[in-house]
Structures are given as structure tokens and as C-alpha cells.
Amino acid sequence: MRLILLGPPGAGKGTQAQRLVEKHGIPQLSTGDMLRAAVKAETEVGKRAKAVMDAGELVSDEIVNAIVAERIDQDDCARGFILDGYPRTLVQADAVADMLAERGMFLDVVIELVVDDKALVGRILKRAEEARAAGQPVRKDDNAEVFDERLREYYKKTAPLIGYYYANDLLQQVDGMAAMDDVTAQIEEIIAATLR
Ligand code: ADP
């Protein structure tokens, strides 16, 4: 199964992706996590991405596409994967379609977590607060100022993917404002129907 989770920052993609990993035994490919790991390891990619990420803007399509192409060739992706935070631009959406076609693969479904913008900044600030309380590092982009820019980037560059996948008959929507377990249940229903 190959699926994409789509939605603005703070929509709950990461949480739901984790649950899908556990239930279906396929990996979560989070470009945000991959980029943060590159920044931490101070690789060439990490050095190029750091300032852009800290400002809440998008890293170049070229960098992100290359990271994903490399990742999906690893053995654990053979049975499928969950893309979380990728694709985030129309160029990336075309790139992933090409990547999969070259490998004789296809996308099963794109699930959009539909949320109320006003709730998002609160969720992000809560995530930062929880990390702080647990003594974990707080993401540099998890604050109200950078969040605004992340949301703007989402509307400018990522939201057009909703129309793109709708037109490709791949889009399914879930109510991302429902309780976490309800969101999971909605997603599982879509997956069951898709694989039927
Ligand atoms: P969010 O919580 O906003 O969904 P992520 O953890 O997915 O954030 O990503 C954090 C940052 O990493 C983004 O703001 C962006 O700078 C960069 N990034 C992640 N995925 C992509 C992508 N597919 N294309 C470009 N930049 C990306």
C-alpha cells in the first residue's frame, strides 16, 4: 500500500502516520524528519536546508525529491509506505508520480486531513510545550511567528495538490478535527475500501 497524508502543519499527519506504521507494518517517510536528521548530522543537504526550515519556508524540490527517491529504493519500502509531508508542491507531486512509474508502482490513495486553521497554531504551541516539559528539544519552527509562514507556504504551494489529486481520482478526505482515534478509524475505513 502506498499512500500520502496531506494537510497543513499541525493537522496530525505524523500522529496518524505512526499509527499506520504499527497497524500495517510499512514505513513512514517523513521528509520533515529526514531533513531534520540531515541538519543534525550536518550533511551537505542539512547545511543547505537549515536556514530555510528555520524560517518555515520550503526546501527546494530538487533536494527533497532526491532524498525520497533514494529512500523508496530501500528494502523496507518494497511492500509500500506512507508519505508524510511529501509531496508538498506540484513539482514534487509530478516527481513522485514519475518515481513510482519508473519502478512499476502506483499510489493507492491520498488522504487529506481537513482541519480548522484556527486550531492549528494552538496544536503547534502545545507540541512545543509538551516537548519542553519532557525535556526534549523544541523544534525551531514550532512557534507562532514561524507557524504563520508555514501556513502561508501550505496555502501557496501545497493546497493546490488537493485539486491535483482530486482530478486524479485519488483524493479522500477525513475530518481532522475529530478525536484522534476517530481520525484513525476514518483513515482505516478508507484504506479498507481502497484495498478491497
Ligand atoms: P510540518 O509540521 O509543518 O508538517 P515537517 O516536519 O513535515 O513540518 O517539515 C518541517 C520543514 O521541513 C518544513 O517547514 C520545510 O522547511 C521542510 N520540508 C519538509 N518536507 C518538505 C518538502 N516535501 N518540500 C520542501 N520542504 C520540506
mmCIF file of C-alpha atoms and ligand atoms in Angstrom:
data_model
loop_
_atom_site.group_PDB
_atom_site.id
_atom_site.type_symbol
_atom_site.label_atom_id
_atom_site.label_comp_id
_atom_site.label_asym_id
_atom_site.label_seq_id
_atom_site.Cartn_x
_atom_site.Cartn_y
_atom_site.Cartn_z
ATOM 1 C CA MET A 1 0.000 0.000 0.000
ATOM 2 C CA ARG A 2 1.326 3.424 -0.937
ATOM 3 C CA LEU A 3 -0.440 6.406 0.489
ATOM 4 C CA ILE A 4 0.020 10.099 1.012
ATOM 5 C CA LEU A 5 -1.157 12.029 4.051
ATOM 6 C CA LEU A 6 -1.950 15.601 3.096
ATOM 7 C CA GLY A 7 -2.797 18.551 5.310
ATOM 8 C CA PRO A 8 -1.429 21.743 6.829
ATOM 9 C CA PRO A 9 1.218 21.812 9.558
ATOM 10 C CA GLY A 10 -0.288 20.615 12.820
ATOM 11 C CA ALA A 11 -3.066 18.646 11.086
ATOM 12 C CA GLY A 12 -1.931 15.414 12.749
ATOM 13 C CA LYS A 13 -0.205 13.708 9.816
ATOM 14 C CA GLY A 14 2.701 12.498 11.943
ATOM 15 C CA THR A 15 0.466 11.005 14.633
ATOM 16 C CA GLN A 16 -1.706 9.169 12.123
ATOM 17 C CA ALA A 17 1.307 8.021 10.125
ATOM 18 C CA GLN A 18 2.762 6.438 13.283
ATOM 19 C CA ARG A 19 -0.437 4.508 13.850
ATOM 20 C CA LEU A 20 -0.441 3.286 10.250
ATOM 21 C CA VAL A 21 3.145 2.096 10.671
ATOM 22 C CA GLU A 22 2.124 -0.003 13.665
ATOM 23 C CA LYS A 23 -1.004 -1.411 12.105
ATOM 24 C CA HIS A 24 0.239 -2.094 8.590
ATOM 25 C CA GLY A 25 3.949 -2.671 9.082
ATOM 26 C CA ILE A 26 5.021 -0.275 6.367
ATOM 27 C CA PRO A 27 7.382 2.648 6.992
ATOM 28 C CA GLN A 28 6.536 6.320 7.401
ATOM 29 C CA LEU A 29 8.550 8.521 5.076
ATOM 30 C CA SER A 30 8.519 11.949 6.646
ATOM 31 C CA THR A 31 10.585 14.433 4.669
ATOM 32 C CA GLY A 32 10.488 16.762 7.693
ATOM 33 C CA ASP A 33 12.109 14.061 9.852
ATOM 34 C CA MET A 34 14.607 13.179 7.135
ATOM 35 C CA LEU A 35 15.600 16.817 6.719
ATOM 36 C CA ARG A 36 15.887 17.346 10.480
ATOM 37 C CA ALA A 37 18.154 14.282 10.658
ATOM 38 C CA ALA A 38 20.309 15.738 7.861
ATOM 39 C CA VAL A 39 20.537 19.073 9.686
ATOM 40 C CA LYS A 40 21.549 17.302 12.885
ATOM 41 C CA ALA A 41 24.181 15.213 11.119
ATOM 42 C CA GLU A 42 25.444 18.383 9.384
ATOM 43 C CA THR A 43 25.447 16.724 5.958
ATOM 44 C CA GLU A 44 25.688 18.831 2.786
ATOM 45 C CA VAL A 45 21.900 18.651 2.403
ATOM 46 C CA GLY A 46 21.431 19.547 6.065
ATOM 47 C CA LYS A 47 23.582 22.630 5.731
ATOM 48 C CA ARG A 48 21.625 23.799 2.699
ATOM 49 C CA ALA A 49 18.242 23.112 4.315
ATOM 50 C CA LYS A 50 18.695 24.500 7.819
ATOM 51 C CA ALA A 51 18.031 28.232 7.367
ATOM 52 C CA VAL A 52 15.111 27.595 5.022
ATOM 53 C CA MET A 53 13.464 25.227 7.509
ATOM 54 C CA ASP A 54 14.021 27.515 10.471
ATOM 55 C CA ALA A 55 12.203 30.274 8.567
ATOM 56 C CA GLY A 56 9.228 27.996 7.842
ATOM 57 C CA GLU A 57 9.807 28.031 4.100
ATOM 58 C CA LEU A 58 10.075 25.016 1.818
ATOM 59 C CA VAL A 59 13.346 23.317 0.980
ATOM 60 C CA SER A 60 13.996 23.061 -2.780
ATOM 61 C CA ASP A 61 12.105 20.418 -4.746
ATOM 62 C CA GLU A 62 15.389 19.108 -6.096
ATOM 63 C CA ILE A 63 16.761 18.275 -2.636
ATOM 64 C CA VAL A 64 13.569 16.742 -1.321
ATOM 65 C CA ASN A 65 12.875 14.697 -4.458
ATOM 66 C CA ALA A 66 16.387 13.252 -4.311
ATOM 67 C CA ILE A 67 16.020 12.266 -0.659
ATOM 68 C CA VAL A 68 12.724 10.492 -1.295
ATOM 69 C CA ALA A 69 13.896 8.714 -4.453
ATOM 70 C CA GLU A 70 16.807 7.260 -2.506
ATOM 71 C CA ARG A 71 14.620 6.256 0.401
ATOM 72 C CA ILE A 72 11.962 4.354 -1.550
ATOM 73 C CA ASP A 73 14.620 2.081 -3.013
ATOM 74 C CA GLN A 74 15.402 0.662 0.409
ATOM 75 C CA ASP A 75 14.165 -2.855 1.164
ATOM 76 C CA ASP A 76 11.639 -1.894 3.831
ATOM 77 C CA CYS A 77 9.681 0.125 1.243
ATOM 78 C CA ALA A 78 9.057 -2.864 -1.027
ATOM 79 C CA ARG A 79 5.597 -3.534 0.441
ATOM 80 C CA GLY A 80 4.642 0.126 0.496
ATOM 81 C CA PHE A 81 4.986 3.271 2.546
ATOM 82 C CA ILE A 82 3.244 6.295 3.983
ATOM 83 C CA LEU A 83 4.366 9.655 2.664
ATOM 84 C CA ASP A 84 4.029 12.305 5.355
ATOM 85 C CA GLY A 85 4.865 15.883 4.400
ATOM 86 C CA TYR A 86 5.694 14.917 0.842
ATOM 87 C CA PRO A 87 4.832 15.858 -1.875
ATOM 88 C CA ARG A 88 4.380 19.472 -0.861
ATOM 89 C CA THR A 89 4.435 21.183 -4.261
ATOM 90 C CA LEU A 90 3.032 20.350 -7.697
ATOM 91 C CA VAL A 91 6.581 19.752 -8.924
ATOM 92 C CA GLN A 92 7.058 17.194 -6.143
ATOM 93 C CA ALA A 93 3.721 15.580 -6.976
ATOM 94 C CA ASP A 94 4.835 15.091 -10.576
ATOM 95 C CA ALA A 95 8.196 13.826 -9.348
ATOM 96 C CA VAL A 96 6.649 11.182 -7.118
ATOM 97 C CA ALA A 97 4.364 10.040 -9.932
ATOM 98 C CA ASP A 98 7.422 9.618 -12.184
ATOM 99 C CA MET A 99 9.450 7.905 -9.465
ATOM 100 C CA LEU A 100 6.734 5.363 -8.884
ATOM 101 C CA ALA A 101 6.020 4.800 -12.584
ATOM 102 C CA GLU A 102 9.728 4.119 -13.201
ATOM 103 C CA ARG A 103 9.544 1.390 -10.574
ATOM 104 C CA GLY A 104 6.272 -0.077 -11.840
ATOM 105 C CA MET A 105 4.477 1.213 -8.737
ATOM 106 C CA PHE A 106 1.456 3.437 -8.202
ATOM 107 C CA LEU A 107 -0.255 5.387 -5.441
ATOM 108 C CA ASP A 108 -3.239 3.766 -3.792
ATOM 109 C CA VAL A 109 -4.772 6.798 -2.136
ATOM 110 C CA VAL A 110 -4.178 10.348 -0.923
ATOM 111 C CA ILE A 111 -5.838 11.168 2.384
ATOM 112 C CA GLU A 112 -6.394 14.803 3.268
ATOM 113 C CA LEU A 113 -6.779 15.690 6.945
ATOM 114 C CA VAL A 114 -9.253 18.555 6.808
ATOM 115 C CA VAL A 115 -8.772 20.901 9.760
ATOM 116 C CA ASP A 116 -9.774 24.281 11.035
ATOM 117 C CA ASP A 117 -6.854 26.718 10.636
ATOM 118 C CA LYS A 118 -7.596 28.456 13.883
ATOM 119 C CA ALA A 119 -6.947 25.258 15.835
ATOM 120 C CA LEU A 120 -3.587 24.639 14.229
ATOM 121 C CA VAL A 121 -1.415 27.214 15.895
ATOM 122 C CA GLY A 122 -2.748 26.032 19.271
ATOM 123 C CA ARG A 123 -1.754 22.446 18.451
ATOM 124 C CA ILE A 124 1.741 23.513 17.433
ATOM 125 C CA LEU A 125 2.254 25.550 20.598
ATOM 126 C CA LYS A 126 1.007 22.591 22.637
ATOM 127 C CA ARG A 127 3.502 20.292 20.883
ATOM 128 C CA ALA A 128 6.304 22.724 21.747
ATOM 129 C CA GLU A 129 5.127 22.936 25.349
ATOM 130 C CA GLU A 130 4.960 19.149 25.706
ATOM 131 C CA ALA A 131 8.446 18.725 24.280
ATOM 132 C CA ARG A 132 9.764 21.337 26.693
ATOM 133 C CA ALA A 133 8.032 19.675 29.657
ATOM 134 C CA ALA A 134 9.506 16.293 28.681
ATOM 135 C CA GLY A 135 12.968 17.831 28.495
ATOM 136 C CA GLN A 136 13.106 17.191 24.738
ATOM 137 C CA PRO A 137 14.403 19.678 22.198
ATOM 138 C CA VAL A 138 11.731 22.008 20.807
ATOM 139 C CA ARG A 139 11.570 22.338 17.012
ATOM 140 C CA LYS A 140 12.857 25.734 15.931
ATOM 141 C CA ASP A 141 9.848 26.192 13.651
ATOM 142 C CA ASP A 142 7.258 25.372 16.330
ATOM 143 C CA ASN A 143 6.420 28.916 17.398
ATOM 144 C CA ALA A 144 3.637 31.319 16.462
ATOM 145 C CA GLU A 145 5.730 33.566 14.162
ATOM 146 C CA VAL A 146 7.245 30.800 12.039
ATOM 147 C CA PHE A 147 3.957 28.938 12.068
ATOM 148 C CA ASP A 148 2.286 31.771 10.139
ATOM 149 C CA GLU A 149 4.873 31.418 7.413
ATOM 150 C CA ARG A 150 4.460 27.618 7.334
ATOM 151 C CA LEU A 151 0.714 28.020 6.902
ATOM 152 C CA ARG A 152 1.208 30.579 4.124
ATOM 153 C CA GLU A 153 3.600 28.208 2.351
ATOM 154 C CA TYR A 154 0.989 25.483 2.709
ATOM 155 C CA TYR A 155 -1.725 27.546 1.023
ATOM 156 C CA LYS A 156 0.552 28.856 -1.697
ATOM 157 C CA LYS A 157 2.329 25.657 -2.621
ATOM 158 C CA THR A 158 0.739 22.576 -1.070
ATOM 159 C CA ALA A 159 -3.012 23.191 -1.059
ATOM 160 C CA PRO A 160 -3.100 23.039 -4.907
ATOM 161 C CA LEU A 161 -2.320 19.329 -4.522
ATOM 162 C CA ILE A 162 -5.850 18.823 -3.228
ATOM 163 C CA GLY A 163 -7.216 19.687 -6.667
ATOM 164 C CA TYR A 164 -4.451 17.764 -8.386
ATOM 165 C CA TYR A 165 -5.247 14.507 -6.565
ATOM 166 C CA TYR A 166 -8.979 15.057 -6.777
ATOM 167 C CA ALA A 167 -8.614 15.301 -10.544
ATOM 168 C CA ASN A 168 -6.554 12.102 -10.496
ATOM 169 C CA ASP A 169 -9.301 10.302 -8.570
ATOM 170 C CA LEU A 170 -7.003 9.609 -5.644
ATOM 171 C CA LEU A 171 -8.268 12.093 -3.055
ATOM 172 C CA GLN A 172 -10.146 11.065 0.077
ATOM 173 C CA GLN A 173 -10.908 13.462 2.916
ATOM 174 C CA VAL A 174 -11.212 12.855 6.650
ATOM 175 C CA ASP A 175 -12.332 15.177 9.417
ATOM 176 C CA GLY A 176 -9.069 16.066 11.101
ATOM 177 C CA MET A 177 -10.877 17.954 13.874
ATOM 178 C CA ALA A 178 -12.392 14.730 15.216
ATOM 179 C CA ALA A 179 -10.782 12.944 18.180
ATOM 180 C CA MET A 180 -7.506 11.234 17.305
ATOM 181 C CA ASP A 181 -8.978 7.725 17.457
ATOM 182 C CA ASP A 182 -11.888 8.774 15.244
ATOM 183 C CA VAL A 183 -9.493 10.160 12.681
ATOM 184 C CA THR A 184 -7.631 6.844 12.741
ATOM 185 C CA ALA A 185 -10.914 4.966 12.272
ATOM 186 C CA GLN A 186 -11.859 7.148 9.292
ATOM 187 C CA ILE A 187 -8.464 6.504 7.723
ATOM 188 C CA GLU A 188 -8.711 2.753 8.264
ATOM 189 C CA GLU A 189 -12.133 2.727 6.613
ATOM 190 C CA ILE A 190 -10.738 4.470 3.557
ATOM 191 C CA ILE A 191 -7.820 2.056 3.380
ATOM 192 C CA ALA A 192 -10.098 -0.958 3.663
ATOM 193 C CA ALA A 193 -12.308 0.402 0.868
ATOM 194 C CA THR A 194 -9.281 1.240 -1.289
ATOM 195 C CA LEU A 195 -7.709 -2.183 -0.966
ATOM 196 C CA ARG A 196 -10.970 -4.027 -1.476
HETATM 197 P P1 ADP B 1 5.068 20.351 9.419
HETATM 198 O O1 ADP B 1 4.923 20.105 10.889
HETATM 199 O O2 ADP B 1 4.960 21.783 9.050
HETATM 200 O O3 ADP B 1 4.198 19.455 8.614
HETATM 201 P P2 ADP B 1 7.511 18.907 8.704
HETATM 202 O O4 ADP B 1 8.078 18.335 9.948
HETATM 203 O O5 ADP B 1 6.861 17.984 7.736
HETATM 204 O O6 ADP B 1 6.564 20.112 9.085
HETATM 205 O O7 ADP B 1 8.650 19.748 7.927
HETATM 206 C C1 ADP B 1 9.388 20.767 8.547
HETATM 207 C C2 ADP B 1 10.090 21.639 7.486
HETATM 208 O O8 ADP B 1 10.904 20.813 6.625
HETATM 209 C C3 ADP B 1 9.159 22.373 6.521
HETATM 210 O O9 ADP B 1 8.668 23.580 7.038
HETATM 211 C C4 ADP B 1 10.088 22.573 5.316
HETATM 212 O O10 ADP B 1 11.007 23.611 5.510
HETATM 213 C C5 ADP B 1 10.868 21.273 5.273
HETATM 214 N N1 ADP B 1 10.197 20.259 4.429
HETATM 215 C C6 ADP B 1 9.653 19.085 4.851
HETATM 216 N N2 ADP B 1 9.126 18.394 3.831
HETATM 217 C C7 ADP B 1 9.334 19.155 2.711
HETATM 218 C C8 ADP B 1 9.010 19.011 1.346
HETATM 219 N N3 ADP B 1 8.353 17.934 0.890
HETATM 220 N N4 ADP B 1 9.382 20.001 0.495
HETATM 221 C C9 ADP B 1 10.043 21.067 0.922
HETATM 222 N N5 ADP B 1 10.362 21.285 2.196
HETATM 223 C C10 ADP B 1 10.026 20.346 3.090
#
